[in-house]
PDB file of C-alpha atoms in Angstrom:
ATOM      1  CA  MET A   1      25.560  -2.394  65.085  1.00  0.00           C
ATOM      2  CA  SER A   2      22.145  -3.755  64.136  1.00  0.00           C
ATOM      3  CA  PHE A   3      19.245  -3.330  66.544  1.00  0.00           C
ATOM      4  CA  HIS A   4      19.420  -6.938  67.688  1.00  0.00           C
ATOM      5  CA  ARG A   5      22.497  -7.780  69.720  1.00  0.00           C
ATOM      6  CA  TRP A   6      23.121 -11.319  68.711  1.00  0.00           C
ATOM      7  CA  ILE A   7      21.740 -14.305  66.902  1.00  0.00           C
ATOM      8  CA  GLY A   8      23.526 -17.479  67.853  1.00  0.00           C
ATOM      9  CA  ILE A   9      24.740 -18.673  64.483  1.00  0.00           C
ATOM     10  CA  GLY A  10      28.234 -20.127  64.523  1.00  0.00           C
ATOM     11  CA  LEU A  11      28.407 -20.714  68.272  1.00  0.00           C
ATOM     12  CA  LEU A  12      26.215 -23.782  68.546  1.00  0.00           C
ATOM     13  CA  SER A  13      26.310 -27.476  67.732  1.00  0.00           C
ATOM     14  CA  SER A  14      24.928 -28.654  64.396  1.00  0.00           C
ATOM     15  CA  ALA A  15      21.792 -29.912  66.135  1.00  0.00           C
ATOM     16  CA  SER A  16      21.266 -26.555  67.813  1.00  0.00           C
ATOM     17  CA  LEU A  17      21.945 -24.752  64.542  1.00  0.00           C
ATOM     18  CA  SER A  18      19.302 -26.840  62.812  1.00  0.00           C
ATOM     19  CA  ARG A  19      16.778 -26.005  65.502  1.00  0.00           C
ATOM     20  CA  ILE A  20      17.550 -22.284  65.444  1.00  0.00           C
ATOM     21  CA  TYR A  21      17.409 -22.086  61.646  1.00  0.00           C
ATOM     22  CA  SER A  22      14.047 -23.861  61.601  1.00  0.00           C
ATOM     23  CA  THR A  23      12.532 -21.625  64.285  1.00  0.00           C
ATOM     24  CA  MET A  24      13.773 -18.498  62.539  1.00  0.00           C
ATOM     25  CA  ALA A  25      12.466 -19.497  59.142  1.00  0.00           C
ATOM     26  CA  SER A  26      10.381 -16.835  57.483  1.00  0.00           C
ATOM     27  CA  GLY A  27       6.713 -16.844  58.292  1.00  0.00           C
ATOM     28  CA  LYS A  28       4.120 -14.570  59.748  1.00  0.00           C
ATOM     29  CA  VAL A  29       4.074 -14.236  63.510  1.00  0.00           C
ATOM     30  CA  LYS A  30       0.488 -14.534  64.748  1.00  0.00           C
ATOM     31  CA  LEU A  31       0.994 -14.431  68.507  1.00  0.00           C
ATOM     32  CA  ALA A  32       3.559 -12.966  70.882  1.00  0.00           C
ATOM     33  CA  LEU A  33       3.779 -14.307  74.413  1.00  0.00           C
ATOM     34  CA  ILE A  34       5.325 -11.510  76.439  1.00  0.00           C
ATOM     35  CA  ASP A  35       6.933 -11.653  79.856  1.00  0.00           C
ATOM     36  CA  LEU A  36       6.246  -8.669  82.101  1.00  0.00           C
ATOM     37  CA  SER A  37       8.769  -7.905  84.849  1.00  0.00           C
ATOM     38  CA  GLY A  38      12.174  -7.197  83.334  1.00  0.00           C
ATOM     39  CA  THR A  39      10.771  -7.177  79.804  1.00  0.00           C
ATOM     40  CA  LEU A  40       7.979  -4.586  79.642  1.00  0.00           C
ATOM     41  CA  HIS A  41       8.748  -2.940  82.971  1.00  0.00           C
ATOM     42  CA  VAL A  42      11.015  -2.923  86.011  1.00  0.00           C
ATOM     43  CA  ASP A  43       8.923  -2.237  89.101  1.00  0.00           C
ATOM     44  CA  ASP A  44       6.802   0.819  88.138  1.00  0.00           C
ATOM     45  CA  GLN A  45       8.963   1.979  85.230  1.00  0.00           C
ATOM     46  CA  PRO A  46       8.351   0.818  81.625  1.00  0.00           C
ATOM     47  CA  THR A  47      11.466  -0.324  79.799  1.00  0.00           C
ATOM     48  CA  GLU A  48      12.676   1.995  77.042  1.00  0.00           C
ATOM     49  CA  GLY A  49      10.093   2.350  74.266  1.00  0.00           C
ATOM     50  CA  ALA A  50       7.963  -0.536  75.560  1.00  0.00           C
ATOM     51  CA  VAL A  51       4.607   1.270  75.730  1.00  0.00           C
ATOM     52  CA  ASP A  52       4.750   2.440  72.109  1.00  0.00           C
ATOM     53  CA  ALA A  53       6.273  -0.832  70.915  1.00  0.00           C
ATOM     54  CA  LEU A  54       3.350  -2.816  72.321  1.00  0.00           C
ATOM     55  CA  LYS A  55       0.923  -0.559  70.443  1.00  0.00           C
ATOM     56  CA  ARG A  56       2.919  -1.019  67.248  1.00  0.00           C
ATOM     57  CA  LEU A  57       2.897  -4.792  67.600  1.00  0.00           C
ATOM     58  CA  ARG A  58      -0.891  -4.808  67.868  1.00  0.00           C
ATOM     59  CA  GLN A  59      -1.238  -2.399  64.934  1.00  0.00           C
ATOM     60  CA  HIS A  60       0.559  -4.919  62.719  1.00  0.00           C
ATOM     61  CA  GLY A  61      -1.958  -7.633  63.536  1.00  0.00           C
ATOM     62  CA  VAL A  62       0.075  -9.622  66.046  1.00  0.00           C
ATOM     63  CA  ARG A  63      -2.020 -10.918  68.912  1.00  0.00           C
ATOM     64  CA  VAL A  64      -0.464 -10.703  72.354  1.00  0.00           C
ATOM     65  CA  ARG A  65      -0.742 -12.531  75.624  1.00  0.00           C
ATOM     66  CA  PHE A  66       1.189 -11.680  78.731  1.00  0.00           C
ATOM     67  CA  VAL A  67       2.677 -14.721  80.447  1.00  0.00           C
ATOM     68  CA  THR A  68       4.185 -14.090  83.827  1.00  0.00           C
ATOM     69  CA  ASN A  69       5.590 -15.872  86.842  1.00  0.00           C
ATOM     70  CA  THR A  70       4.804 -12.809  88.950  1.00  0.00           C
ATOM     71  CA  THR A  71       3.527 -14.017  92.318  1.00  0.00           C
ATOM     72  CA  LYS A  72       3.917 -10.959  94.544  1.00  0.00           C
ATOM     73  CA  GLU A  73       0.542  -9.509  93.551  1.00  0.00           C
ATOM     74  CA  SER A  74      -2.845 -10.624  92.287  1.00  0.00           C
ATOM     75  CA  VAL A  75      -3.771 -10.392  88.616  1.00  0.00           C
ATOM     76  CA  HIS A  76      -6.144  -7.536  89.456  1.00  0.00           C
ATOM     77  CA  SER A  77      -3.369  -5.535  91.134  1.00  0.00           C
ATOM     78  CA  LEU A  78      -0.909  -6.314  88.347  1.00  0.00           C
ATOM     79  CA  HIS A  79      -3.355  -5.259  85.641  1.00  0.00           C
ATOM     80  CA  THR A  80      -4.169  -2.020  87.476  1.00  0.00           C
ATOM     81  CA  ARG A  81      -0.487  -1.183  87.935  1.00  0.00           C
ATOM     82  CA  LEU A  82       0.416  -1.860  84.290  1.00  0.00           C
ATOM     83  CA  ARG A  83      -2.373   0.379  83.032  1.00  0.00           C
ATOM     84  CA  LYS A  84      -1.315   3.089  85.481  1.00  0.00           C
ATOM     85  CA  ILE A  85       2.208   3.183  84.011  1.00  0.00           C
ATOM     86  CA  GLY A  86       0.908   3.465  80.449  1.00  0.00           C
ATOM     87  CA  PHE A  87       0.290   0.002  78.994  1.00  0.00           C
ATOM     88  CA  GLU A  88      -2.955  -0.727  77.159  1.00  0.00           C
ATOM     89  CA  LEU A  89      -4.042  -4.270  77.958  1.00  0.00           C
ATOM     90  CA  GLU A  90      -7.039  -6.233  79.143  1.00  0.00           C
ATOM     91  CA  ARG A  91      -7.019  -8.296  82.303  1.00  0.00           C
ATOM     92  CA  GLU A  92      -8.002 -11.365  80.276  1.00  0.00           C
ATOM     93  CA  GLU A  93      -4.770 -11.041  78.277  1.00  0.00           C
ATOM     94  CA  ILE A  94      -2.690 -11.828  81.367  1.00  0.00           C
ATOM     95  CA  TYR A  95      -1.965 -15.517  81.895  1.00  0.00           C
ATOM     96  CA  GLY A  96      -0.010 -15.978  85.087  1.00  0.00           C
ATOM     97  CA  SER A  97       1.413 -18.800  87.127  1.00  0.00           C
ATOM     98  CA  LEU A  98      -0.884 -17.787  90.007  1.00  0.00           C
ATOM     99  CA  ALA A  99      -3.931 -18.742  87.938  1.00  0.00           C
ATOM    100  CA  ALA A 100      -2.288 -21.986  86.845  1.00  0.00           C
ATOM    101  CA  ALA A 101      -1.423 -22.798  90.459  1.00  0.00           C
ATOM    102  CA  ALA A 102      -4.971 -22.091  91.624  1.00  0.00           C
ATOM    103  CA  GLU A 103      -6.254 -24.482  88.969  1.00  0.00           C
ATOM    104  CA  TYR A 104      -3.799 -27.154  90.129  1.00  0.00           C
ATOM    105  CA  ILE A 105      -4.829 -26.719  93.770  1.00  0.00           C
ATOM    106  CA  ARG A 106      -8.526 -27.061  92.927  1.00  0.00           C
ATOM    107  CA  LYS A 107      -7.968 -30.030  90.633  1.00  0.00           C
ATOM    108  CA  ASN A 108      -6.022 -31.888  93.326  1.00  0.00           C
ATOM    109  CA  ALA A 109      -8.308 -30.755  96.181  1.00  0.00           C
ATOM    110  CA  LEU A 110      -5.371 -29.433  98.208  1.00  0.00           C
ATOM    111  CA  ASN A 111      -5.584 -27.475 101.452  1.00  0.00           C
ATOM    112  CA  PRO A 112      -2.217 -25.693 101.426  1.00  0.00           C
ATOM    113  CA  TYR A 113      -0.006 -23.729 103.725  1.00  0.00           C
ATOM    114  CA  TYR A 114       0.625 -20.637 101.600  1.00  0.00           C
ATOM    115  CA  LEU A 115       3.983 -18.867 101.437  1.00  0.00           C
ATOM    116  CA  LEU A 116       2.493 -16.003  99.427  1.00  0.00           C
ATOM    117  CA  THR A 117       1.834 -12.301  99.870  1.00  0.00           C
ATOM    118  CA  ASP A 118      -1.610 -11.315 101.124  1.00  0.00           C
ATOM    119  CA  ASP A 119      -2.412  -9.832  97.712  1.00  0.00           C
ATOM    120  CA  ALA A 120      -1.428 -12.998  95.842  1.00  0.00           C
ATOM    121  CA  ARG A 121      -3.525 -15.065  98.250  1.00  0.00           C
ATOM    122  CA  THR A 122      -6.658 -13.413  96.845  1.00  0.00           C
ATOM    123  CA  ASP A 123      -6.120 -15.401  93.620  1.00  0.00           C
ATOM    124  CA  MET A 124      -5.899 -18.707  95.517  1.00  0.00           C
ATOM    125  CA  PRO A 125      -8.614 -21.063  96.800  1.00  0.00           C
ATOM    126  CA  PRO A 126      -9.376 -20.376 100.480  1.00  0.00           C
ATOM    127  CA  ASN A 127      -8.318 -22.842 103.148  1.00  0.00           C
ATOM    128  CA  ASP A 128     -10.803 -25.309 104.605  1.00  0.00           C
ATOM    129  CA  PRO A 129     -10.550 -24.983 108.414  1.00  0.00           C
ATOM    130  CA  ASP A 130     -12.139 -28.417 108.857  1.00  0.00           C
ATOM    131  CA  ARG A 131      -9.344 -30.199 106.984  1.00  0.00           C
ATOM    132  CA  PRO A 132      -5.682 -30.625 107.888  1.00  0.00           C
ATOM    133  CA  ILE A 133      -3.052 -28.711 105.934  1.00  0.00           C
ATOM    134  CA  ASP A 134      -1.704 -31.150 103.350  1.00  0.00           C
ATOM    135  CA  SER A 135       0.636 -29.173 101.110  1.00  0.00           C
ATOM    136  CA  VAL A 136       2.840 -26.091 100.769  1.00  0.00           C
ATOM    137  CA  VAL A 137       2.543 -23.479  98.022  1.00  0.00           C
ATOM    138  CA  VAL A 138       5.510 -21.155  97.454  1.00  0.00           C
ATOM    139  CA  GLY A 139       5.637 -17.939  95.438  1.00  0.00           C
ATOM    140  CA  LEU A 140       7.695 -14.763  95.687  1.00  0.00           C
ATOM    141  CA  ALA A 141       6.856 -13.398  99.125  1.00  0.00           C
ATOM    142  CA  PRO A 142       9.928 -11.750 100.691  1.00  0.00           C
ATOM    143  CA  GLU A 143       8.067 -10.699 103.830  1.00  0.00           C
ATOM    144  CA  ARG A 144       6.980 -14.303 104.429  1.00  0.00           C
ATOM    145  CA  PHE A 145      10.384 -15.961 104.091  1.00  0.00           C
ATOM    146  CA  CYS A 146      11.343 -15.903 107.776  1.00  0.00           C
ATOM    147  CA  TYR A 147      12.556 -18.902 109.793  1.00  0.00           C
ATOM    148  CA  GLU A 148       9.234 -19.343 111.603  1.00  0.00           C
ATOM    149  CA  ASN A 149       7.208 -19.575 108.386  1.00  0.00           C
ATOM    150  CA  LEU A 150       9.738 -21.728 106.540  1.00  0.00           C
ATOM    151  CA  ASN A 151       9.899 -24.084 109.507  1.00  0.00           C
ATOM    152  CA  GLU A 152       6.103 -24.355 109.544  1.00  0.00           C
ATOM    153  CA  ALA A 153       6.197 -25.228 105.842  1.00  0.00           C
ATOM    154  CA  PHE A 154       8.879 -27.841 106.528  1.00  0.00           C
ATOM    155  CA  ARG A 155       6.728 -29.438 109.244  1.00  0.00           C
ATOM    156  CA  VAL A 156       3.802 -29.738 106.843  1.00  0.00           C
ATOM    157  CA  LEU A 157       6.018 -31.497 104.307  1.00  0.00           C
ATOM    158  CA  HIS A 158       7.706 -33.708 106.908  1.00  0.00           C
ATOM    159  CA  GLN A 159       4.483 -35.078 108.381  1.00  0.00           C
ATOM    160  CA  LYS A 160       3.609 -38.715 107.773  1.00  0.00           C
ATOM    161  CA  ARG A 161       0.282 -39.241 106.050  1.00  0.00           C
ATOM    162  CA  THR A 162      -1.430 -42.537 105.354  1.00  0.00           C
ATOM    163  CA  ASP A 163      -3.755 -41.258 102.620  1.00  0.00           C
ATOM    164  CA  SER A 164      -1.427 -39.270 100.345  1.00  0.00           C
ATOM    165  CA  PRO A 165       2.032 -37.708 100.686  1.00  0.00           C
ATOM    166  CA  PRO A 166       2.233 -33.930 101.137  1.00  0.00           C
ATOM    167  CA  LYS A 167       2.929 -31.835  98.056  1.00  0.00           C
ATOM    168  CA  LEU A 168       5.376 -28.981  97.593  1.00  0.00           C
ATOM    169  CA  VAL A 169       3.950 -26.677  94.914  1.00  0.00           C
ATOM    170  CA  ALA A 170       6.390 -24.147  93.479  1.00  0.00           C
ATOM    171  CA  ILE A 171       4.465 -21.512  91.560  1.00  0.00           C
ATOM    172  CA  HIS A 172       7.847 -20.935  89.989  1.00  0.00           C
ATOM    173  CA  GLU A 173      11.484 -21.586  90.877  1.00  0.00           C
ATOM    174  CA  GLY A 174      13.084 -18.344  89.715  1.00  0.00           C
ATOM    175  CA  ARG A 175      16.608 -17.840  91.043  1.00  0.00           C
ATOM    176  CA  TYR A 176      16.488 -14.050  90.984  1.00  0.00           C
ATOM    177  CA  TYR A 177      14.727 -11.103  89.354  1.00  0.00           C
ATOM    178  CA  LYS A 178      15.441  -7.489  88.437  1.00  0.00           C
ATOM    179  CA  ALA A 179      14.277  -4.880  90.954  1.00  0.00           C
ATOM    180  CA  LYS A 180      14.762  -1.131  90.733  1.00  0.00           C
ATOM    181  CA  ASP A 181      17.717  -1.291  93.143  1.00  0.00           C
ATOM    182  CA  GLY A 182      19.369  -4.320  91.495  1.00  0.00           C
ATOM    183  CA  ILE A 183      18.871  -8.068  91.299  1.00  0.00           C
ATOM    184  CA  ALA A 184      17.031  -9.782  94.156  1.00  0.00           C
ATOM    185  CA  LEU A 185      16.530 -13.351  95.339  1.00  0.00           C
ATOM    186  CA  GLY A 186      13.644 -15.252  93.788  1.00  0.00           C
ATOM    187  CA  PRO A 187      11.667 -18.051  95.460  1.00  0.00           C
ATOM    188  CA  GLY A 188      13.782 -20.834  93.950  1.00  0.00           C
ATOM    189  CA  CYS A 189      16.297 -21.029  96.789  1.00  0.00           C
ATOM    190  CA  PHE A 190      13.511 -21.359  99.367  1.00  0.00           C
ATOM    191  CA  VAL A 191      11.838 -24.092  97.321  1.00  0.00           C
ATOM    192  CA  LYS A 192      15.140 -25.962  97.049  1.00  0.00           C
ATOM    193  CA  GLY A 193      15.772 -25.556 100.775  1.00  0.00           C
ATOM    194  CA  LEU A 194      12.388 -27.062 101.623  1.00  0.00           C
ATOM    195  CA  GLU A 195      13.008 -29.869  99.148  1.00  0.00           C
ATOM    196  CA  TYR A 196      16.415 -30.620 100.668  1.00  0.00           C
ATOM    197  CA  SER A 197      15.168 -30.705 104.255  1.00  0.00           C
ATOM    198  CA  SER A 198      11.880 -32.534 103.649  1.00  0.00           C
ATOM    199  CA  GLY A 199      12.837 -34.846 100.803  1.00  0.00           C
ATOM    200  CA  VAL A 200       9.692 -33.779  98.918  1.00  0.00           C
ATOM    201  CA  ALA A 201      10.330 -32.935  95.258  1.00  0.00           C
ATOM    202  CA  PRO A 202       8.494 -29.801  94.100  1.00  0.00           C
ATOM    203  CA  VAL A 203       5.840 -29.579  91.424  1.00  0.00           C
ATOM    204  CA  CYS A 204       6.734 -26.519  89.329  1.00  0.00           C
ATOM    205  CA  ILE A 205       3.682 -24.782  87.872  1.00  0.00           C
ATOM    206  CA  GLY A 206       4.866 -21.732  85.921  1.00  0.00           C
ATOM    207  CA  LYS A 207       7.526 -21.087  83.313  1.00  0.00           C
ATOM    208  CA  PRO A 208       9.461 -23.053  82.040  1.00  0.00           C
ATOM    209  CA  ASN A 209       6.849 -25.805  82.476  1.00  0.00           C
ATOM    210  CA  GLU A 210       5.743 -27.040  79.042  1.00  0.00           C
ATOM    211  CA  TYR A 211       2.112 -27.292  80.130  1.00  0.00           C
ATOM    212  CA  PHE A 212       2.156 -23.632  81.180  1.00  0.00           C
ATOM    213  CA  PHE A 213       3.275 -22.481  77.727  1.00  0.00           C
ATOM    214  CA  ARG A 214       0.796 -24.717  75.901  1.00  0.00           C
ATOM    215  CA  SER A 215      -2.047 -23.556  78.141  1.00  0.00           C
ATOM    216  CA  ALA A 216      -1.344 -19.959  77.132  1.00  0.00           C
ATOM    217  CA  LEU A 217      -1.938 -20.660  73.428  1.00  0.00           C
ATOM    218  CA  PRO A 218      -5.308 -20.128  71.726  1.00  0.00           C
ATOM    219  CA  GLU A 219      -6.563 -23.200  69.895  1.00  0.00           C
ATOM    220  CA  ASP A 220      -6.283 -21.516  66.491  1.00  0.00           C
ATOM    221  CA  VAL A 221      -2.560 -20.715  66.791  1.00  0.00           C
ATOM    222  CA  ALA A 222       0.236 -23.240  66.247  1.00  0.00           C
ATOM    223  CA  VAL A 223       3.432 -23.094  68.270  1.00  0.00           C
ATOM    224  CA  GLU A 224       5.401 -22.369  65.080  1.00  0.00           C
ATOM    225  CA  GLU A 225       3.410 -19.143  64.684  1.00  0.00           C
ATOM    226  CA  CYS A 226       4.359 -17.889  68.159  1.00  0.00           C
ATOM    227  CA  VAL A 227       7.261 -16.049  69.702  1.00  0.00           C
ATOM    228  CA  MET A 228       8.150 -15.766  73.363  1.00  0.00           C
ATOM    229  CA  ILE A 229       9.809 -12.549  74.551  1.00  0.00           C
ATOM    230  CA  GLY A 230      11.424 -12.403  77.974  1.00  0.00           C
ATOM    231  CA  ASP A 231      14.419 -11.559  80.137  1.00  0.00           C
ATOM    232  CA  ASP A 232      15.158 -15.063  81.443  1.00  0.00           C
ATOM    233  CA  PRO A 233      17.181 -17.301  79.091  1.00  0.00           C
ATOM    234  CA  ASN A 234      15.882 -20.552  80.549  1.00  0.00           C
ATOM    235  CA  ASP A 235      12.428 -19.898  81.995  1.00  0.00           C
ATOM    236  CA  ASP A 236      11.239 -17.659  79.148  1.00  0.00           C
ATOM    237  CA  CYS A 237      13.172 -18.425  75.986  1.00  0.00           C
ATOM    238  CA  LEU A 238      14.516 -21.974  76.161  1.00  0.00           C
ATOM    239  CA  GLY A 239      11.333 -23.157  77.868  1.00  0.00           C
ATOM    240  CA  ALA A 240       9.271 -21.889  74.926  1.00  0.00           C
ATOM    241  CA  MET A 241      11.749 -23.157  72.344  1.00  0.00           C
ATOM    242  CA  ARG A 242      11.451 -26.695  73.701  1.00  0.00           C
ATOM    243  CA  ILE A 243       7.900 -26.852  72.357  1.00  0.00           C
ATOM    244  CA  GLY A 244       8.713 -25.226  69.014  1.00  0.00           C
ATOM    245  CA  MET A 245       8.339 -21.476  69.553  1.00  0.00           C
ATOM    246  CA  LYS A 246      10.946 -18.833  68.879  1.00  0.00           C
ATOM    247  CA  GLY A 247      12.521 -17.453  72.036  1.00  0.00           C
ATOM    248  CA  TYR A 248      13.736 -13.855  72.046  1.00  0.00           C
ATOM    249  CA  LEU A 249      15.788 -12.605  74.992  1.00  0.00           C
ATOM    250  CA  VAL A 250      15.974  -8.961  76.109  1.00  0.00           C
ATOM    251  CA  GLU A 251      18.717  -7.260  78.120  1.00  0.00           C
ATOM    252  CA  THR A 252      16.516  -5.009  80.264  1.00  0.00           C
ATOM    253  CA  GLY A 253      15.926  -7.453  83.118  1.00  0.00           C
ATOM    254  CA  LYS A 254      17.731 -10.272  84.864  1.00  0.00           C
ATOM    255  CA  TYR A 255      19.859 -11.310  81.871  1.00  0.00           C
ATOM    256  CA  GLN A 256      23.320  -9.791  82.304  1.00  0.00           C
ATOM    257  CA  PRO A 257      25.279 -10.034  79.025  1.00  0.00           C
ATOM    258  CA  GLU A 258      28.549  -9.047  80.692  1.00  0.00           C
ATOM    259  CA  LEU A 259      28.529 -12.360  82.566  1.00  0.00           C
ATOM    260  CA  TYR A 260      28.664 -14.365  79.318  1.00  0.00           C
ATOM    261  CA  SER A 261      31.426 -14.904  76.802  1.00  0.00           C
ATOM    262  CA  GLU A 262      30.902 -15.407  73.072  1.00  0.00           C
ATOM    263  CA  GLU A 263      31.243 -19.150  73.670  1.00  0.00           C
ATOM    264  CA  ASN A 264      28.587 -19.552  76.356  1.00  0.00           C
ATOM    265  CA  ARG A 265      25.813 -17.155  75.362  1.00  0.00           C
ATOM    266  CA  PRO A 266      22.334 -18.669  75.761  1.00  0.00           C
ATOM    267  CA  ALA A 267      21.319 -20.629  72.649  1.00  0.00           C
ATOM    268  CA  VAL A 268      18.128 -18.650  72.104  1.00  0.00           C
ATOM    269  CA  SER A 269      16.617 -17.482  68.808  1.00  0.00           C
ATOM    270  CA  GLY A 270      17.981 -13.988  69.291  1.00  0.00           C
ATOM    271  CA  ILE A 271      19.207 -11.512  71.900  1.00  0.00           C
ATOM    272  CA  PHE A 272      17.948  -7.915  71.751  1.00  0.00           C
ATOM    273  CA  ALA A 273      18.690  -4.780  73.745  1.00  0.00           C
ATOM    274  CA  THR A 274      15.031  -4.008  74.491  1.00  0.00           C
ATOM    275  CA  PHE A 275      11.470  -5.193  73.910  1.00  0.00           C
ATOM    276  CA  SER A 276      11.127  -2.370  71.394  1.00  0.00           C
ATOM    277  CA  ASP A 277      13.974  -3.867  69.350  1.00  0.00           C
ATOM    278  CA  VAL A 278      12.277  -7.266  69.335  1.00  0.00           C
ATOM    279  CA  VAL A 279       9.084  -5.660  68.043  1.00  0.00           C
ATOM    280  CA  GLN A 280      11.041  -3.971  65.254  1.00  0.00           C
ATOM    281  CA  HIS A 281      12.351  -7.396  64.246  1.00  0.00           C
ATOM    282  CA  ILE A 282       8.915  -9.059  64.409  1.00  0.00           C
ATOM    283  CA  VAL A 283       7.184  -6.271  62.487  1.00  0.00           C
ATOM    284  CA  GLY A 284       9.755  -6.686  59.740  1.00  0.00           C
ATOM    285  CA  LYS A 285       8.883 -10.382  59.485  1.00  0.00           C
ATOM    286  CA  VAL A 286       5.154  -9.583  59.453  1.00  0.00           C
ATOM    287  CA  GLN A 287       5.593  -7.065  56.647  1.00  0.00           C
ATOM    288  CA  LYS A 288       7.616  -9.550  54.598  1.00  0.00           C
ATOM    289  CA  GLY A 289       5.019 -12.250  55.239  1.00  0.00           C
TER     290      GLY A 289
END
């Protein structure tokens, strides 16, 4: 079997086939957007061959940027942890949904009730004690998802305001993620529960938001010159493909190939066993280019 598990030719509609063929056309890859949790690492363990594969990708002239919906820890903590487990990267190379959410909060002058971990809160604008709470911000914060806190968030959203309606800001709406002891609930179900009870539709900040992907791109790189590598078929791969990137899916995280048949596999640009296998594929395209 070849190093990549599957490329969806023959299982898609003609329109999907056309899109996949066009995104997989030969051409040099200039930039790789790389997901972190489930792709490069699971908790504090790198995925197989990931540390060396990242070095190899850089050695072949491919620029990298790490795009993540991670909301359990600040960018500083995340960067420190990744370097500790062997990855060579700069803090400025990490573009996360926490930073995008902080920008949104500042731009809209919000004073939120935060359902975030204490560490993630350090990346957020501080609350103004002289203003009322006018919004709710939700990330992955298992220790905060108790009835008391969720009910407080609901009350913020349910309040009647004459100036502007309250906002529900979902840093991301992930359904689940891969932890070292198995899959675990993401923040999406809590966001949907608050939406259902309050009637307030969420604003989703991170992947698969189109603006999030476009914001991660340098001005001198076109979307056609980029690939997105991740473990989530929708949030990582299909989200990137909607704006013209290639989307490569890995099997080391939340994606569980045994749950899919040949007929309903995700219509991504390619499915690979590991990040290292994706790099092997990309390097081959770079060398041909």
